[in-house]
mmCIF file of C-alpha atoms and ligand atoms in Angstrom:
data_model
loop_
_atom_site.group_PDB
_atom_site.id
_atom_site.type_symbol
_atom_site.label_atom_id
_atom_site.label_comp_id
_atom_site.label_asym_id
_atom_site.label_seq_id
_atom_site.Cartn_x
_atom_site.Cartn_y
_atom_site.Cartn_z
ATOM 1 C CA UNK A 22 -36.741 37.952 8.109
ATOM 2 C CA UNK A 23 -35.239 37.449 4.109
ATOM 3 C CA UNK A 24 -32.237 35.494 3.605
ATOM 4 C CA UNK A 25 -30.603 38.261 2.340
ATOM 5 C CA UNK A 26 -31.332 40.210 5.713
ATOM 6 C CA UNK A 27 -30.265 37.255 8.128
ATOM 7 C CA UNK A 28 -26.968 37.263 5.856
ATOM 8 C CA UNK A 29 -26.200 40.481 6.697
ATOM 9 C CA UNK A 30 -27.062 40.502 10.028
ATOM 10 C CA UNK A 31 -24.893 37.474 10.854
ATOM 11 C CA UNK A 32 -22.103 38.803 9.199
ATOM 12 C CA UNK A 33 -21.722 41.622 11.599
ATOM 13 C CA UNK A 34 -22.394 39.440 14.648
ATOM 14 C CA UNK A 35 -19.639 37.142 12.997
ATOM 15 C CA UNK A 36 -17.399 40.322 12.324
ATOM 16 C CA UNK A 37 -17.896 41.597 15.931
ATOM 17 C CA UNK A 38 -17.517 38.281 17.487
ATOM 18 C CA UNK A 39 -13.987 38.030 15.674
ATOM 19 C CA UNK A 40 -14.618 35.088 13.375
ATOM 20 C CA UNK A 41 -12.562 35.274 10.229
ATOM 21 C CA UNK A 42 -13.958 35.061 6.994
ATOM 22 C CA UNK A 43 -17.449 36.045 8.458
ATOM 23 C CA UNK A 44 -19.390 36.648 5.445
ATOM 24 C CA UNK A 45 -18.108 33.170 3.759
ATOM 25 C CA UNK A 46 -19.277 31.636 7.413
ATOM 26 C CA UNK A 47 -22.646 33.059 7.334
ATOM 27 C CA UNK A 48 -23.269 32.004 3.710
ATOM 28 C CA UNK A 49 -21.842 28.346 4.526
ATOM 29 C CA UNK A 50 -24.176 28.065 7.289
ATOM 30 C CA UNK A 51 -27.254 29.609 5.554
ATOM 31 C CA UNK A 52 -26.261 26.910 2.531
ATOM 32 C CA UNK A 53 -26.810 24.236 5.114
ATOM 33 C CA UNK A 54 -29.786 25.944 6.610
ATOM 34 C CA UNK A 55 -31.737 25.906 3.434
ATOM 35 C CA UNK A 56 -30.385 23.217 1.371
ATOM 36 C CA UNK A 57 -28.624 24.406 -1.577
ATOM 37 C CA UNK A 58 -25.132 25.608 -2.505
ATOM 38 C CA UNK A 59 -23.139 28.378 -1.487
ATOM 39 C CA UNK A 60 -23.296 29.440 -5.082
ATOM 40 C CA UNK A 61 -27.257 29.076 -5.511
ATOM 41 C CA UNK A 62 -27.727 31.659 -2.296
ATOM 42 C CA UNK A 63 -28.002 34.619 -4.680
ATOM 43 C CA UNK A 64 -31.375 32.806 -6.119
ATOM 44 C CA UNK A 65 -32.789 32.363 -2.314
ATOM 45 C CA UNK A 66 -32.086 35.904 -1.141
ATOM 46 C CA UNK A 67 -35.713 37.639 -1.128
ATOM 47 C CA UNK A 68 -37.002 34.498 0.125
ATOM 48 C CA UNK A 69 -38.209 34.325 4.184
ATOM 49 C CA UNK A 70 -36.811 31.462 6.336
ATOM 50 C CA UNK A 71 -39.655 29.213 7.568
ATOM 51 C CA UNK A 72 -39.525 28.421 11.157
ATOM 52 C CA UNK A 73 -37.702 25.455 11.622
ATOM 53 C CA UNK A 74 -35.142 27.193 9.260
ATOM 54 C CA UNK A 75 -34.891 29.974 11.738
ATOM 55 C CA UNK A 76 -34.416 27.483 14.649
ATOM 56 C CA UNK A 77 -31.682 26.022 12.792
ATOM 57 C CA UNK A 78 -30.296 29.173 11.658
ATOM 58 C CA UNK A 79 -30.368 30.830 15.271
ATOM 59 C CA UNK A 80 -28.559 27.909 16.924
ATOM 60 C CA UNK A 81 -25.869 27.894 14.484
ATOM 61 C CA UNK A 82 -25.350 31.735 14.564
ATOM 62 C CA UNK A 83 -24.848 31.505 18.342
ATOM 63 C CA UNK A 84 -22.156 28.442 17.859
ATOM 64 C CA UNK A 85 -20.355 30.117 15.467
ATOM 65 C CA UNK A 86 -20.141 33.661 17.411
ATOM 66 C CA UNK A 87 -19.145 31.418 20.332
ATOM 67 C CA UNK A 88 -16.110 30.537 17.982
ATOM 68 C CA UNK A 89 -17.167 27.208 17.502
ATOM 69 C CA UNK A 90 -15.329 25.762 14.591
ATOM 70 C CA UNK A 91 -18.139 25.855 11.348
ATOM 71 C CA UNK A 92 -17.054 22.305 10.352
ATOM 72 C CA UNK A 93 -18.112 21.047 14.457
ATOM 73 C CA UNK A 94 -21.415 22.728 13.722
ATOM 74 C CA UNK A 95 -21.550 21.429 10.335
ATOM 75 C CA UNK A 96 -20.548 18.039 11.331
ATOM 76 C CA UNK A 97 -18.299 17.939 8.112
ATOM 77 C CA UNK A 98 -15.319 19.338 6.369
ATOM 78 C CA UNK A 99 -14.522 19.359 2.784
ATOM 79 C CA UNK A 100 -11.073 17.861 1.886
ATOM 80 C CA UNK A 101 -9.908 17.404 -1.699
ATOM 81 C CA UNK A 102 -13.267 17.420 -3.150
ATOM 82 C CA UNK A 103 -14.469 14.740 -0.726
ATOM 83 C CA UNK A 104 -16.697 15.705 2.325
ATOM 84 C CA UNK A 105 -15.719 14.025 5.669
ATOM 85 C CA UNK A 106 -17.288 13.965 8.804
ATOM 86 C CA UNK A 107 -15.545 15.726 11.984
ATOM 87 C CA UNK A 108 -16.226 15.819 15.497
ATOM 88 C CA UNK A 109 -13.993 17.217 18.737
ATOM 89 C CA UNK A 110 -12.218 13.737 18.630
ATOM 90 C CA UNK A 111 -10.575 14.850 15.165
ATOM 91 C CA UNK A 112 -8.604 17.675 13.592
ATOM 92 C CA UNK A 113 -10.778 19.624 11.428
ATOM 93 C CA UNK A 114 -8.745 18.817 7.960
ATOM 94 C CA UNK A 115 -7.081 22.045 6.994
ATOM 95 C CA UNK A 116 -6.778 22.975 3.072
ATOM 96 C CA UNK A 117 -3.136 23.108 3.179
ATOM 97 C CA UNK A 118 -2.871 19.197 3.865
ATOM 98 C CA UNK A 119 -4.317 18.853 0.446
ATOM 99 C CA UNK A 120 -1.000 19.398 -0.909
ATOM 100 C CA UNK A 121 -0.082 16.650 1.212
ATOM 101 C CA UNK A 122 -2.644 13.950 -0.140
ATOM 102 C CA UNK A 123 -1.833 15.278 -3.072
ATOM 103 C CA UNK A 124 1.757 14.288 -3.083
ATOM 104 C CA UNK A 125 1.175 10.970 -1.625
ATOM 105 C CA UNK A 126 -1.400 9.535 -4.377
ATOM 106 C CA UNK A 127 0.827 10.727 -6.852
ATOM 107 C CA UNK A 128 3.469 8.955 -5.816
ATOM 108 C CA UNK A 129 0.986 5.890 -4.906
ATOM 109 C CA UNK A 130 -0.668 6.035 -8.271
ATOM 110 C CA UNK A 131 2.390 4.884 -10.356
ATOM 111 C CA UNK A 132 2.822 1.775 -8.553
ATOM 112 C CA UNK A 133 0.644 -1.603 -8.888
ATOM 113 C CA UNK A 134 -0.797 -1.973 -5.755
ATOM 114 C CA UNK A 135 1.415 0.493 -3.627
ATOM 115 C CA UNK A 136 1.157 0.153 0.151
ATOM 116 C CA UNK A 137 1.004 3.595 2.267
ATOM 117 C CA UNK A 138 1.049 4.375 5.764
ATOM 118 C CA UNK A 139 -0.714 7.019 7.337
ATOM 119 C CA UNK A 140 0.357 8.070 10.618
ATOM 120 C CA UNK A 141 -1.869 10.044 12.722
ATOM 121 C CA UNK A 142 -4.915 9.691 11.048
ATOM 122 C CA UNK A 143 -7.109 11.953 12.777
ATOM 123 C CA UNK A 144 -10.399 12.093 10.208
ATOM 124 C CA UNK A 145 -8.713 9.549 7.690
ATOM 125 C CA UNK A 146 -8.948 12.487 5.723
ATOM 126 C CA UNK A 147 -5.517 11.539 3.950
ATOM 127 C CA UNK A 148 -6.129 7.607 4.147
ATOM 128 C CA UNK A 149 -9.159 8.273 2.506
ATOM 129 C CA UNK A 150 -8.522 10.639 -0.253
ATOM 130 C CA UNK A 151 -4.870 8.742 -0.715
ATOM 131 C CA UNK A 152 -7.429 5.463 -1.343
ATOM 132 C CA UNK A 153 -9.884 6.927 -3.478
ATOM 133 C CA UNK A 154 -7.608 8.525 -6.016
ATOM 134 C CA UNK A 155 -5.267 5.830 -6.321
ATOM 135 C CA UNK A 156 -7.466 3.132 -6.597
ATOM 136 C CA UNK A 157 -5.312 0.064 -6.284
ATOM 137 C CA UNK A 158 -3.460 1.274 -3.423
ATOM 138 C CA UNK A 159 -3.198 -0.723 0.108
ATOM 139 C CA UNK A 160 -3.573 1.857 3.128
ATOM 140 C CA UNK A 161 -2.649 1.318 6.870
ATOM 141 C CA UNK A 162 -3.957 4.007 9.146
ATOM 142 C CA UNK A 163 -2.439 4.894 12.469
ATOM 143 C CA UNK A 164 -3.557 6.829 15.495
ATOM 144 C CA UNK A 165 -3.390 6.884 19.613
ATOM 145 C CA UNK A 166 -6.624 7.504 19.601
ATOM 146 C CA UNK A 167 -9.523 4.939 19.420
ATOM 147 C CA UNK A 168 -12.356 8.185 18.909
ATOM 148 C CA UNK A 169 -10.096 9.156 16.030
ATOM 149 C CA UNK A 170 -9.757 5.704 14.485
ATOM 150 C CA UNK A 171 -13.896 5.204 14.960
ATOM 151 C CA UNK A 172 -14.418 8.772 12.756
ATOM 152 C CA UNK A 173 -11.327 7.379 10.446
ATOM 153 C CA UNK A 174 -13.242 4.270 9.738
ATOM 154 C CA UNK A 175 -17.017 5.873 9.297
ATOM 155 C CA UNK A 176 -15.182 8.073 6.817
ATOM 156 C CA UNK A 177 -13.618 5.264 5.148
ATOM 157 C CA UNK A 178 -17.183 3.448 4.862
ATOM 158 C CA UNK A 179 -18.796 6.865 3.384
ATOM 159 C CA UNK A 180 -16.191 6.734 0.546
ATOM 160 C CA UNK A 181 -16.042 3.176 -0.264
ATOM 161 C CA UNK A 182 -12.595 2.342 0.509
ATOM 162 C CA UNK A 183 -12.748 0.693 4.018
ATOM 163 C CA UNK A 184 -11.938 -2.572 2.138
ATOM 164 C CA UNK A 185 -8.175 -1.421 1.795
ATOM 165 C CA UNK A 186 -7.844 0.578 4.731
ATOM 166 C CA UNK A 187 -6.513 -1.140 7.909
ATOM 167 C CA UNK A 188 -6.907 1.009 10.915
ATOM 168 C CA UNK A 189 -3.653 0.265 13.873
ATOM 169 C CA UNK A 190 -4.507 1.975 17.464
ATOM 170 C CA UNK A 191 -1.266 2.385 18.391
ATOM 171 C CA UNK A 192 1.563 5.171 19.618
ATOM 172 C CA UNK A 193 3.768 6.125 16.522
ATOM 173 C CA UNK A 194 6.159 7.750 18.912
ATOM 174 C CA UNK A 195 7.108 4.179 20.033
ATOM 175 C CA UNK A 196 6.486 1.936 16.813
ATOM 176 C CA UNK A 197 5.081 1.812 13.486
ATOM 177 C CA UNK A 198 2.680 -1.120 12.546
ATOM 178 C CA UNK A 199 4.574 -4.298 11.957
ATOM 179 C CA UNK A 200 3.131 -4.888 8.226
ATOM 180 C CA UNK A 201 6.269 -4.969 6.320
ATOM 181 C CA UNK A 202 7.553 -2.128 4.169
ATOM 182 C CA UNK A 203 5.724 0.871 2.747
ATOM 183 C CA UNK A 204 5.803 2.467 -0.528
ATOM 184 C CA UNK A 205 4.663 5.607 1.056
ATOM 185 C CA UNK A 206 5.022 6.596 4.600
ATOM 186 C CA UNK A 207 2.633 10.100 5.187
ATOM 187 C CA UNK A 208 1.981 12.119 8.322
ATOM 188 C CA UNK A 209 0.441 15.437 8.960
ATOM 189 C CA UNK A 210 2.087 14.974 12.898
ATOM 190 C CA UNK A 211 1.076 17.435 15.816
ATOM 191 C CA UNK A 212 3.712 19.989 15.647
ATOM 192 C CA UNK A 213 2.677 22.990 17.552
ATOM 193 C CA UNK A 214 5.258 23.811 20.278
ATOM 194 C CA UNK A 215 3.194 23.133 23.583
ATOM 195 C CA UNK A 216 3.892 26.869 25.140
ATOM 196 C CA UNK A 217 2.219 28.268 21.653
ATOM 197 C CA UNK A 218 -1.174 26.209 22.109
ATOM 198 C CA UNK A 219 -2.598 28.881 24.221
ATOM 199 C CA UNK A 220 -2.107 31.948 21.579
ATOM 200 C CA UNK A 221 -4.021 29.940 18.721
ATOM 201 C CA UNK A 222 -7.071 30.756 17.317
ATOM 202 C CA UNK A 223 -10.050 30.038 19.665
ATOM 203 C CA UNK A 224 -11.491 27.528 17.243
ATOM 204 C CA UNK A 225 -8.440 25.887 17.022
ATOM 205 C CA UNK A 226 -7.249 25.849 20.692
ATOM 206 C CA UNK A 227 -10.496 25.373 22.530
ATOM 207 C CA UNK A 228 -11.922 22.874 19.644
ATOM 208 C CA UNK A 229 -9.386 20.563 18.086
ATOM 209 C CA UNK A 230 -7.815 17.990 20.139
ATOM 210 C CA UNK A 231 -4.829 18.829 21.756
ATOM 211 C CA UNK A 232 -3.363 15.208 21.275
ATOM 212 C CA UNK A 233 -3.523 16.594 17.525
ATOM 213 C CA UNK A 234 -1.634 19.650 18.196
ATOM 214 C CA UNK A 235 0.569 19.347 20.878
ATOM 215 C CA UNK A 236 4.274 18.492 19.108
ATOM 216 C CA UNK A 237 6.434 18.792 22.302
ATOM 217 C CA UNK A 238 8.506 21.888 23.536
ATOM 218 C CA UNK A 239 9.658 22.842 20.177
ATOM 219 C CA UNK A 240 7.017 20.827 18.257
ATOM 220 C CA UNK A 241 9.474 18.608 16.645
ATOM 221 C CA UNK A 242 8.945 15.282 18.652
ATOM 222 C CA UNK A 243 7.086 13.151 15.993
ATOM 223 C CA UNK A 244 9.709 14.580 13.325
ATOM 224 C CA UNK A 245 12.327 13.033 15.311
ATOM 225 C CA UNK A 246 10.852 10.076 16.110
ATOM 226 C CA UNK A 247 9.442 9.489 12.434
ATOM 227 C CA UNK A 248 12.619 10.412 11.081
ATOM 228 C CA UNK A 249 14.257 7.492 13.651
ATOM 229 C CA UNK A 250 11.963 4.964 12.781
ATOM 230 C CA UNK A 251 10.527 5.334 9.316
ATOM 231 C CA UNK A 252 13.114 5.398 6.785
ATOM 232 C CA UNK A 253 14.118 1.676 7.154
ATOM 233 C CA UNK A 254 10.389 0.867 6.854
ATOM 234 C CA UNK A 255 10.546 2.282 3.270
ATOM 235 C CA UNK A 256 10.796 0.569 0.249
ATOM 236 C CA UNK A 257 14.183 0.809 -1.572
ATOM 237 C CA UNK A 258 12.096 3.678 -3.863
ATOM 238 C CA UNK A 259 9.630 4.665 -1.108
ATOM 239 C CA UNK A 260 8.973 8.237 -0.020
ATOM 240 C CA UNK A 261 8.389 9.514 3.198
ATOM 241 C CA UNK A 262 6.182 12.934 3.225
ATOM 242 C CA UNK A 263 5.742 15.361 5.915
ATOM 243 C CA UNK A 264 3.551 17.952 6.676
ATOM 244 C CA UNK A 265 5.511 20.710 8.410
ATOM 245 C CA UNK A 266 4.835 24.107 10.516
ATOM 246 C CA UNK A 267 5.531 27.029 9.245
ATOM 247 C CA UNK A 268 9.544 27.817 9.843
ATOM 248 C CA UNK A 269 10.014 23.936 10.590
ATOM 249 C CA UNK A 270 11.115 22.600 7.421
ATOM 250 C CA UNK A 271 14.931 23.337 7.654
ATOM 251 C CA UNK A 272 15.044 21.395 11.413
ATOM 252 C CA UNK A 273 12.878 18.423 9.774
ATOM 253 C CA UNK A 274 15.457 18.273 6.958
ATOM 254 C CA UNK A 275 18.674 18.114 9.279
ATOM 255 C CA UNK A 276 16.486 15.396 11.353
ATOM 256 C CA UNK A 277 15.947 13.291 8.249
ATOM 257 C CA UNK A 278 19.348 13.757 6.851
ATOM 258 C CA UNK A 279 21.015 13.127 10.209
ATOM 259 C CA UNK A 280 19.418 9.563 10.550
ATOM 260 C CA UNK A 281 20.657 8.946 7.029
ATOM 261 C CA UNK A 282 17.575 9.840 4.885
ATOM 262 C CA UNK A 283 17.737 11.768 1.495
ATOM 263 C CA UNK A 284 15.649 15.087 1.371
ATOM 264 C CA UNK A 285 13.975 15.259 -2.437
ATOM 265 C CA UNK A 286 12.278 18.205 -2.447
ATOM 266 C CA UNK A 287 10.397 20.768 -0.111
ATOM 267 C CA UNK A 288 7.064 21.626 -1.534
ATOM 268 C CA UNK A 289 5.730 25.266 -0.793
ATOM 269 C CA UNK A 290 1.756 25.976 0.094
ATOM 270 C CA UNK A 291 -0.335 28.200 -1.687
ATOM 271 C CA UNK A 292 1.197 30.810 0.840
ATOM 272 C CA UNK A 293 4.599 30.080 -0.656
ATOM 273 C CA UNK A 294 5.270 28.856 2.927
ATOM 274 C CA UNK A 295 7.461 25.639 3.050
ATOM 275 C CA UNK A 296 5.016 22.963 4.025
ATOM 276 C CA UNK A 297 5.621 19.211 2.549
ATOM 277 C CA UNK A 298 9.034 17.847 3.057
ATOM 278 C CA UNK A 299 9.456 14.649 0.632
ATOM 279 C CA UNK A 300 12.502 12.016 1.688
ATOM 280 C CA UNK A 301 13.768 8.936 0.285
ATOM 281 C CA UNK A 302 15.671 6.239 2.771
ATOM 282 C CA UNK A 303 18.392 6.142 -0.292
ATOM 283 C CA UNK A 304 21.183 8.675 0.445
ATOM 284 C CA UNK A 305 23.612 7.129 -1.779
HETATM 285 C C1 SAM B 428 -2.354 17.050 13.382
HETATM 286 S S1 SAM B 428 -3.291 15.640 13.554
HETATM 287 C C2 SAM B 428 -3.320 14.974 11.975
HETATM 288 C C3 SAM B 428 -4.822 14.262 11.344
HETATM 289 C C4 SAM B 428 -5.072 13.825 9.803
HETATM 290 N N1 SAM B 428 -3.879 13.238 9.421
HETATM 291 C C5 SAM B 428 -4.926 15.644 9.042
HETATM 292 O O1 SAM B 428 -4.012 15.745 8.258
HETATM 293 O O2 SAM B 428 -6.030 16.242 9.425
HETATM 294 C C6 SAM B 428 -2.557 14.758 14.261
HETATM 295 C C7 SAM B 428 -3.003 13.277 14.644
HETATM 296 O O3 SAM B 428 -2.327 12.538 15.065
HETATM 297 C C8 SAM B 428 -2.502 11.923 16.345
HETATM 298 N N2 SAM B 428 -1.604 11.173 17.431
HETATM 299 C C9 SAM B 428 -1.230 12.380 18.388
HETATM 300 N N3 SAM B 428 -0.425 11.724 19.132
HETATM 301 C C10 SAM B 428 0.217 10.303 18.566
HETATM 302 C C11 SAM B 428 0.673 9.254 18.728
HETATM 303 N N4 SAM B 428 1.345 9.201 19.712
HETATM 304 N N5 SAM B 428 0.935 8.096 18.068
HETATM 305 C C12 SAM B 428 -0.148 8.012 16.903
HETATM 306 N N6 SAM B 428 -1.088 9.273 16.498
HETATM 307 C C13 SAM B 428 -0.781 10.053 17.071
HETATM 308 C C14 SAM B 428 -3.442 12.695 16.852
HETATM 309 O O4 SAM B 428 -4.619 11.976 17.318
HETATM 310 C C15 SAM B 428 -3.919 13.162 15.767
HETATM 311 O O5 SAM B 428 -5.249 12.746 15.112
#
């Protein structure tokens, strides 16, 4: 079987299984199997798969037709141009969160030795991307899940920024780390309303940790808590940067304003959905 035929057959099988972007998924898996980049695949189309490659290819294809996320099968996810190790303990980093990372490192980079707190760090994608792009930044990364913190630590090591990130195990709904004031508090908290989790895509519902998804009855539990507890932990010119779910921006703006914060802007994502709320503690 040539690589081209394998790709065509896989695309059909993935489409039948209900996988979104079936052709792209097949190509990512094949690129991994034969060890080339996805754009270079056409150069290999006419070649046959070798026996060891067939075994790995079939195992990936079976996994993906069973709706296991591509990133779990490959063990890695791309985020802000960096490769992150992922497993079932952490949310697979999402493209829309790259916007949050960029906004956070843009604020951090203009300050000398900015101190950043990442609340609900998961894979560490935000903490590591900020540390990697704003090179003098000191980062604190908090998560309630010890398994997620292990993965985040591994990713910090992988990208050579572990010496500038301190990891804290704790419950963000109770307290933020007591390490002084922050120049930036950034968070992509769990924000799915509890009852909506069952209706999510299989890959998300069955494979992302529930802890990373469940934002309570209306999805706003973490925003309520962060609005109450984070504004007083910002430096006078500090910024609170929050990712929000589709349709949640208005409610989050109200929560922050009700606690005396000032919302500076709400940034849209690439689909023009209001996605990032930027606020300061200063309401003057
Ligand atoms: C939506 S995920 C975000 C992960 C990562 N920052 C990202 O953007 O991909 C939310 C994270 O919050 C963590 N989390 C859930 N409840 C928490 C709590 N009470 N305190 C601290 N972290 C919590 C989860 O373990 C998960 O890693």
